[in-house]
Short mmCIF file of C-alpha atoms in Angstrom, two decimals:
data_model
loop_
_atom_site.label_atom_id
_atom_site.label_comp_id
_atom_site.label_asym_id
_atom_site.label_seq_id
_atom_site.Cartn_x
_atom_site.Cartn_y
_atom_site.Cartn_z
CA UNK A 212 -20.54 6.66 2.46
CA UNK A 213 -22.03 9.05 -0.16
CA UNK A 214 -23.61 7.34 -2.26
CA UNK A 215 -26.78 7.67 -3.23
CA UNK A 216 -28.26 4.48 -2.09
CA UNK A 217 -27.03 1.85 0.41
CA UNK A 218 -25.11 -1.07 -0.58
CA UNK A 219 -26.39 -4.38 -1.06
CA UNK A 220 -24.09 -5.68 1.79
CA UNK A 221 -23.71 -4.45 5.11
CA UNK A 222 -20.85 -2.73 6.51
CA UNK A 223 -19.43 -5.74 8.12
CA UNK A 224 -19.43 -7.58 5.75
CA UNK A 225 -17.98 -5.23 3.33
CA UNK A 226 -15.52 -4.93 5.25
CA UNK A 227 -14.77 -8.65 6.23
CA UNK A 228 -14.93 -8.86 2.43
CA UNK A 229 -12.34 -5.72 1.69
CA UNK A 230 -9.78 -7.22 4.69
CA UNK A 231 -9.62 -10.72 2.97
CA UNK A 232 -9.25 -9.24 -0.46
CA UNK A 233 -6.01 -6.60 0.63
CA UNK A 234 -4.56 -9.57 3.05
CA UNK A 235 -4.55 -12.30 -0.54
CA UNK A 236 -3.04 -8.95 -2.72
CA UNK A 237 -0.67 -7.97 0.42
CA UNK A 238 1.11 -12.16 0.20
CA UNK A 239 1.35 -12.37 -3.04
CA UNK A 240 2.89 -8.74 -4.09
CA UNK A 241 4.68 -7.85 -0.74
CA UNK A 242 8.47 -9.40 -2.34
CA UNK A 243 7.70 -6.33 -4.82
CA UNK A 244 6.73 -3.90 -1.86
CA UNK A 245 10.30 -5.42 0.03
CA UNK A 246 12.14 -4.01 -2.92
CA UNK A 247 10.34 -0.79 -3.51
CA UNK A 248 10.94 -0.11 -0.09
CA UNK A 249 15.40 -1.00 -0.11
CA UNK A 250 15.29 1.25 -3.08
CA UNK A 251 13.30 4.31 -1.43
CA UNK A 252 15.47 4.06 1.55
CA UNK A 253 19.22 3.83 -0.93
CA UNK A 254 20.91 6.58 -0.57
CA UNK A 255 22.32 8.29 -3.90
CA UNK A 256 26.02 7.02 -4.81
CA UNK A 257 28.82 9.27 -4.05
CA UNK A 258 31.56 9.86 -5.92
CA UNK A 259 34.63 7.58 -5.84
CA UNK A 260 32.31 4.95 -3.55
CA UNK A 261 31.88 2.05 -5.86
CA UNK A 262 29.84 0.73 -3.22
CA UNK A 263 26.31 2.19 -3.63
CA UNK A 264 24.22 2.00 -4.64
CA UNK A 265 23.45 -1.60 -3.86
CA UNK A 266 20.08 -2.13 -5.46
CA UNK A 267 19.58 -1.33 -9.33
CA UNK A 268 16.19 -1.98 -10.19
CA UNK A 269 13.19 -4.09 -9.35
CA UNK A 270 14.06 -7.35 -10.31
CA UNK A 271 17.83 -6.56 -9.58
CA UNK A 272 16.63 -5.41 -6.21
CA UNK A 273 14.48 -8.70 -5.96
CA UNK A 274 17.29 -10.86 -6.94
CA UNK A 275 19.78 -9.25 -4.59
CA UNK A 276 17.08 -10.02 -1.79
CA UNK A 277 16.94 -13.16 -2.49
CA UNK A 278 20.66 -14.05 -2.98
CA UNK A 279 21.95 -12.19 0.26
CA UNK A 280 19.38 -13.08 2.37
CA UNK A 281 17.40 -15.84 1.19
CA UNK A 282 13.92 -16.12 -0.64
CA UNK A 283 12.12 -15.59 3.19
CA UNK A 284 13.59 -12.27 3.60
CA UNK A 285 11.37 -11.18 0.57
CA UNK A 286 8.52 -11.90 3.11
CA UNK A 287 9.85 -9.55 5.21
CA UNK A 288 7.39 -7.47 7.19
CA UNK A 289 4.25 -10.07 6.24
CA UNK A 290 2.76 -9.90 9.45
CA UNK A 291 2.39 -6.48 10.29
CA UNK A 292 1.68 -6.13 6.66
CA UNK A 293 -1.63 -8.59 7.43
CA UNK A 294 -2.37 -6.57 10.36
CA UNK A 295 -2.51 -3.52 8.22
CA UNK A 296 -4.36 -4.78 5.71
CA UNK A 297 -7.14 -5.96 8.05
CA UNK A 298 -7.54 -2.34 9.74
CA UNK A 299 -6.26 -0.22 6.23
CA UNK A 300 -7.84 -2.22 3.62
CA UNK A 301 -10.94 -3.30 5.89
CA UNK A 302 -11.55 0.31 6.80
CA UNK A 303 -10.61 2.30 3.53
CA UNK A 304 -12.42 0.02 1.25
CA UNK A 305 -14.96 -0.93 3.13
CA UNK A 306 -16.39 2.33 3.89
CA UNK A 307 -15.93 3.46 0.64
CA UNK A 308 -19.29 3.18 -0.53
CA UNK A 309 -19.36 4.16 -4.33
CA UNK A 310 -17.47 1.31 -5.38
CA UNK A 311 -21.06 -0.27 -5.36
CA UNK A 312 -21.95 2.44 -7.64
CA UNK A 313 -20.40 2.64 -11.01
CA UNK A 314 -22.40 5.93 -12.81
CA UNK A 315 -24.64 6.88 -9.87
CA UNK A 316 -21.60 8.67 -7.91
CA UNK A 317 -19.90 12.36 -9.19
CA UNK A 318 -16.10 11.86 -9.68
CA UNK A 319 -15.55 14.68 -7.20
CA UNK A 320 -17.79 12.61 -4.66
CA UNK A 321 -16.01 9.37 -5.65
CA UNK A 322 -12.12 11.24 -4.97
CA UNK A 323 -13.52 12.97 -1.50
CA UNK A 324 -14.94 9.43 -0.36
CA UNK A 325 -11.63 7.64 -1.22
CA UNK A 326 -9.66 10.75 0.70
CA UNK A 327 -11.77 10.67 3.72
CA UNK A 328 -11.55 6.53 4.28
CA UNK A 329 -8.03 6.91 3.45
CA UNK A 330 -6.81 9.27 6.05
CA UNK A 331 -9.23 7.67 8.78
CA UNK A 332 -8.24 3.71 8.29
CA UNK A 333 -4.32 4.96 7.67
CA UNK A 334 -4.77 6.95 11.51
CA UNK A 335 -5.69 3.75 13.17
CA UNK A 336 -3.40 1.71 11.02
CA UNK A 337 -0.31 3.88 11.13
CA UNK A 338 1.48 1.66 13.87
CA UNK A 339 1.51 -2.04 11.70
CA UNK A 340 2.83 0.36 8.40
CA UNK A 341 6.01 1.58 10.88
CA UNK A 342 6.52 -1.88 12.27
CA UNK A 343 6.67 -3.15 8.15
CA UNK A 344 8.89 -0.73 7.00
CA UNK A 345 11.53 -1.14 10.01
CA UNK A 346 11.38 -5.13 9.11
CA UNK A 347 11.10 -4.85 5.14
CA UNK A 348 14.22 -1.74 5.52
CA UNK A 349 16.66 -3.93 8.10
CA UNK A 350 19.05 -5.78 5.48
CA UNK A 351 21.88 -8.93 5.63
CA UNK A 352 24.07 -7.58 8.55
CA UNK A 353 27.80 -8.33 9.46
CA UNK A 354 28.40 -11.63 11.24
CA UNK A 355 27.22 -11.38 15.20
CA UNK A 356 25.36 -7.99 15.01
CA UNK A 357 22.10 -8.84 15.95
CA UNK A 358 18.88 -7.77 14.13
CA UNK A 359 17.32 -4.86 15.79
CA UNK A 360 13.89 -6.41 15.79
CA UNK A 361 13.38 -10.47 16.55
CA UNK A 362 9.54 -10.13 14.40
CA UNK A 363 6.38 -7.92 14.38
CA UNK A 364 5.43 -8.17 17.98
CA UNK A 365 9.28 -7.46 19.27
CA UNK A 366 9.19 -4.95 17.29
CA UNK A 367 5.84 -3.18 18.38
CA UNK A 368 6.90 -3.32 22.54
CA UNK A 369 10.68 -2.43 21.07
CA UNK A 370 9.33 1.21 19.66
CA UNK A 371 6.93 1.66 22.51
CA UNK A 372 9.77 0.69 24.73
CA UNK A 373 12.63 2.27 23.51
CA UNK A 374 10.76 5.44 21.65
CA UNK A 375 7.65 5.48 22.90
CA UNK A 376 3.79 5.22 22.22
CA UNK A 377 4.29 8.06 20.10
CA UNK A 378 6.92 6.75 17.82
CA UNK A 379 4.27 4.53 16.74
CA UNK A 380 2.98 7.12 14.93
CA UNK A 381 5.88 8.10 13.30
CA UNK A 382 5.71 9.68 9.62
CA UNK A 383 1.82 10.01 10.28
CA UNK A 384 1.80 13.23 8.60
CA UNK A 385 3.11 11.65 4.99
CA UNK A 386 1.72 8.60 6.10
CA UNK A 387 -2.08 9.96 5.98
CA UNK A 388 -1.21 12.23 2.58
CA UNK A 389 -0.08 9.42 0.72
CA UNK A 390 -2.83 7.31 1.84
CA UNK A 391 -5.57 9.21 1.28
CA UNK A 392 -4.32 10.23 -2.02
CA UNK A 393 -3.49 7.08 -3.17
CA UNK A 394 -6.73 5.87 -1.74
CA UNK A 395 -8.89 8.60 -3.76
CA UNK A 396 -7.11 7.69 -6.64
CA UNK A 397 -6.99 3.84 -6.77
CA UNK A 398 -10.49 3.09 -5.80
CA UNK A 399 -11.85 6.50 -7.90
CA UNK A 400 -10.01 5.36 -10.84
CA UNK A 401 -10.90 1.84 -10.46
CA UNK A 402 -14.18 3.03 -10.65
CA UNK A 403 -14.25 5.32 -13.71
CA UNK A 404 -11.79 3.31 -15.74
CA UNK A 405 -14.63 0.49 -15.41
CA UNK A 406 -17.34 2.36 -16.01
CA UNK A 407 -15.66 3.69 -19.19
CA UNK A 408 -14.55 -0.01 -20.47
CA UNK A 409 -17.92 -1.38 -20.03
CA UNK A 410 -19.42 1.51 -22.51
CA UNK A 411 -17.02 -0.20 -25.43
CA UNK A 412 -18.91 -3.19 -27.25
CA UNK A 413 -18.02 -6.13 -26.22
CA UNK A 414 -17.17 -5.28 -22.55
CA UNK A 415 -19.08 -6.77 -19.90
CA UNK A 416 -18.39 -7.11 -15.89
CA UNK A 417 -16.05 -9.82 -15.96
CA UNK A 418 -12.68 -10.75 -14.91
CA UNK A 419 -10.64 -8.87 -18.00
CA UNK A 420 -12.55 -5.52 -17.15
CA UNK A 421 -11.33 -6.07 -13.51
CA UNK A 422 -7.88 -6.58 -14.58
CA UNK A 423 -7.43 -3.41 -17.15
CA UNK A 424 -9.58 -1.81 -14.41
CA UNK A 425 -7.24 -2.65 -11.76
CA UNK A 426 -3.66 -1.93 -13.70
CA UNK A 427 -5.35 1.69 -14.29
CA UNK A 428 -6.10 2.17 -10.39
CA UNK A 429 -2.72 1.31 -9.88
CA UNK A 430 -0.75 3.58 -12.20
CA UNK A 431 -2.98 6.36 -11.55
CA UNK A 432 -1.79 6.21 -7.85
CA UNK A 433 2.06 5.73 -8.31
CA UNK A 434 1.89 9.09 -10.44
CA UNK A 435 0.26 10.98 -7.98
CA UNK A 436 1.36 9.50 -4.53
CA UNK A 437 5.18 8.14 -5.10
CA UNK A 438 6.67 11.80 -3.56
CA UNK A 439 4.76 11.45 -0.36
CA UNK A 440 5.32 7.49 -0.70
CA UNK A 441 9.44 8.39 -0.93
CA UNK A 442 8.74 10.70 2.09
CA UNK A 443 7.27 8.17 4.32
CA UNK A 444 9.08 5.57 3.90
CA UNK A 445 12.25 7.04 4.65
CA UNK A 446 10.73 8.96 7.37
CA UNK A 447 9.51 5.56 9.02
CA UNK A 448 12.98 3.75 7.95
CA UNK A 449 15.63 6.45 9.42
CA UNK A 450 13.88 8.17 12.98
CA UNK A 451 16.78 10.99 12.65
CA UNK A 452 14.52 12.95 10.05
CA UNK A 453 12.70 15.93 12.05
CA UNK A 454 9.71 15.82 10.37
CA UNK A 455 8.02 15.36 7.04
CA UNK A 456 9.25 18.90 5.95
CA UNK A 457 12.84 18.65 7.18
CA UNK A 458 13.12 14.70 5.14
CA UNK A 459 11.63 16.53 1.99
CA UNK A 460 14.16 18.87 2.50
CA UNK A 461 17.08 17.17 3.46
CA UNK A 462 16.00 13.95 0.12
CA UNK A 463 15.62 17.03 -2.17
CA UNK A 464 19.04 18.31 -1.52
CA UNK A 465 20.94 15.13 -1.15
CA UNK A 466 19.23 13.31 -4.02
CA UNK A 467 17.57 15.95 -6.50
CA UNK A 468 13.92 16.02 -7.47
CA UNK A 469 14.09 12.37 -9.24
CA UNK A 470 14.38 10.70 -5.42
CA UNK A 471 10.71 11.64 -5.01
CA UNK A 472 10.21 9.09 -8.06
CA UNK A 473 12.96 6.73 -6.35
CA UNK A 474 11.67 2.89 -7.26
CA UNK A 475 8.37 3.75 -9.23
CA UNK A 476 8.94 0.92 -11.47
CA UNK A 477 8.54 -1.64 -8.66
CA UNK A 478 6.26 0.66 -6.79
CA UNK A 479 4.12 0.43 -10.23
CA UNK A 480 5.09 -3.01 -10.53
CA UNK A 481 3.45 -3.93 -6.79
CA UNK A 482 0.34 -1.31 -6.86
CA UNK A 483 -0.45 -2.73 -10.67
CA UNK A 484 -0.23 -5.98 -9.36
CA UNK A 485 -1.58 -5.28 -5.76
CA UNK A 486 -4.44 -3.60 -7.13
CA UNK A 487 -5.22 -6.33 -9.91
CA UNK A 488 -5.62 -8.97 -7.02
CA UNK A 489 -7.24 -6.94 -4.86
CA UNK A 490 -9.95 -5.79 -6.81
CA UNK A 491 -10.12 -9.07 -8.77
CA UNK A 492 -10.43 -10.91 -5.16
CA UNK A 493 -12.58 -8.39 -3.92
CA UNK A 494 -15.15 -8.85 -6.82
CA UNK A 495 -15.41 -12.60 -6.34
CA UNK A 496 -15.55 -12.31 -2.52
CA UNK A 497 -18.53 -9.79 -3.05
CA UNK A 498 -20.10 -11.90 -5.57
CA UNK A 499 -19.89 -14.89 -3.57
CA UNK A 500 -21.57 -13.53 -0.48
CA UNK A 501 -24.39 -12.27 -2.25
CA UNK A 502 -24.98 -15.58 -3.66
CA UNK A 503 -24.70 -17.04 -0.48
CA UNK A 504 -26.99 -15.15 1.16
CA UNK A 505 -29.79 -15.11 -1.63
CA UNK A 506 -29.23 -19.03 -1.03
CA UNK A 507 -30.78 -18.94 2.36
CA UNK A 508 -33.91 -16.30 1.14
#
């Protein structure tokens, strides 16, 4: 997008490429992303209630999951996760052209193209990341209440029915901060971090730089987005909040500064991981296409 010269792909195909490559990363880390979210949404313990909180922890959390509810439950929220992933990741990574071009591309150019593709794929996207978080935040409920969403596509005509076409864009404020911030820095970082390994000796473009590459991209964005992460998620999980101001408000005096770092082991633990697939899955798919299409010159 401002990059200096076009990509070797189209945009189509960069982007067919980007949506496969976030949809592998989203099935194979979303158990971690289930977790992350039960712990952002766990209210702080009060005293004398031996009760809470529920979740200590990632694996803790994971195990809890798992032993209350069953191992599917930790696939909670997969399919509106997919459909994100195709829109989100298709869209933010796909238009962000300097990942083609390690060294030719300022840093500041690199962070404004990673802001810019994060807050426009996150706007159309918005509705499939409030459908996941209701599903991945509904836990094991008392025998015969009934679960307030029967899947992905109840849940969709449930908001628009019951809240609105609007409520679909609930938490869209956080929702595009955190994005484009955790955009700018994964695919930014993933990009300097790589150029910076493959100065060392011995380095090359292979599958170990992708994976120290990718485990940078990832802690780079936990530091910097988990507040507005904390923010929308429990804006998205509990409608009562009045806006993004009034949850930052109300989490910061209920729960103390730490809550905005609520679960940023497991939130490091899925955006490492996340953004080791990803980009690992994202390289092949690239590489492969090329190759395919030099085939038929």
């Amino acid at each position: 997008m401002v990059a200096d010269s076009k990509s070797d792909l189209s945009l189509p195909k960069t982007f067919a490429c980007s949506a496969f490559s976030a949809c592998v990363a989203e099935v194979c880390t979303i158990p971690l992303d289930t977790a992350k979210v039960r712990l952002q949404l766990q209210k702080s313990a009060i005293a004398g209630d031996v009760t809470l909180p529920k979740y200590r922890g990632l694996l803790g959390t994971v195990g809890t999951i798992a032993r209350e509810e069953g191992l599917r439950s930790l696939w909670k929220g997969v399919v509106p996760g997919l459909h994100r992933q195709c829109l989100f990741g298709g869209l933010r990574i796909g238009m962000y052209e300097p990942l083609d071009h390690v060294g030719d591309v300022p840093l500041s150019k690199k962070i404004l193209a990673g802001l810019t593709t994060g807050a426009l794929g996150i706007m159309v996207a918005n509705p499939t990341d409030l459908v996941k978080v209701r599903l991945q935040a509904e836990g094991k409920l008392a025998a015969g209440v009934p679960r307030r969403y029967t899947g992905s596509l109840n849940a969709y005509s449930t908001i628009v029915r019951q809240e609105g076409v609007r409520a679909l864009w609930t938490g869209l404020g956080p929702n595009v901060a955190r994005n484009a911030i955790i955009n700018a820095a994964e695919l930014a970082s993933y990009d300097q971090v790589k150029q910076t390994i493959l100065k060392i000796p011995g380095f090359t473009d292979n599958v170990v730089t992708h994976i120290l590459s990718g485990l940078g991209a990832g802690f780079f964005a936990v530091c910097i987005g988990s507040p507005v992460d904390v923010v929308k998620s429990r804006m998205m999980g509990d409608p009562s909040y009045k806006g993004t101001i009034d949850c930052f408000v109300k989490t910061l005096k209920a729960d103390g500064p730490m809550a905005f770092y609520k679960g940023f082991i497991p939130n490091f633990g899925r955006l490492g991981s996340w953004n080791v697939i990803m980009f690992l899955t994202l390289e092949q798919a690239k590489k492969y296409v090329r190759e395919l299409e030099s085939s038929k010159k």
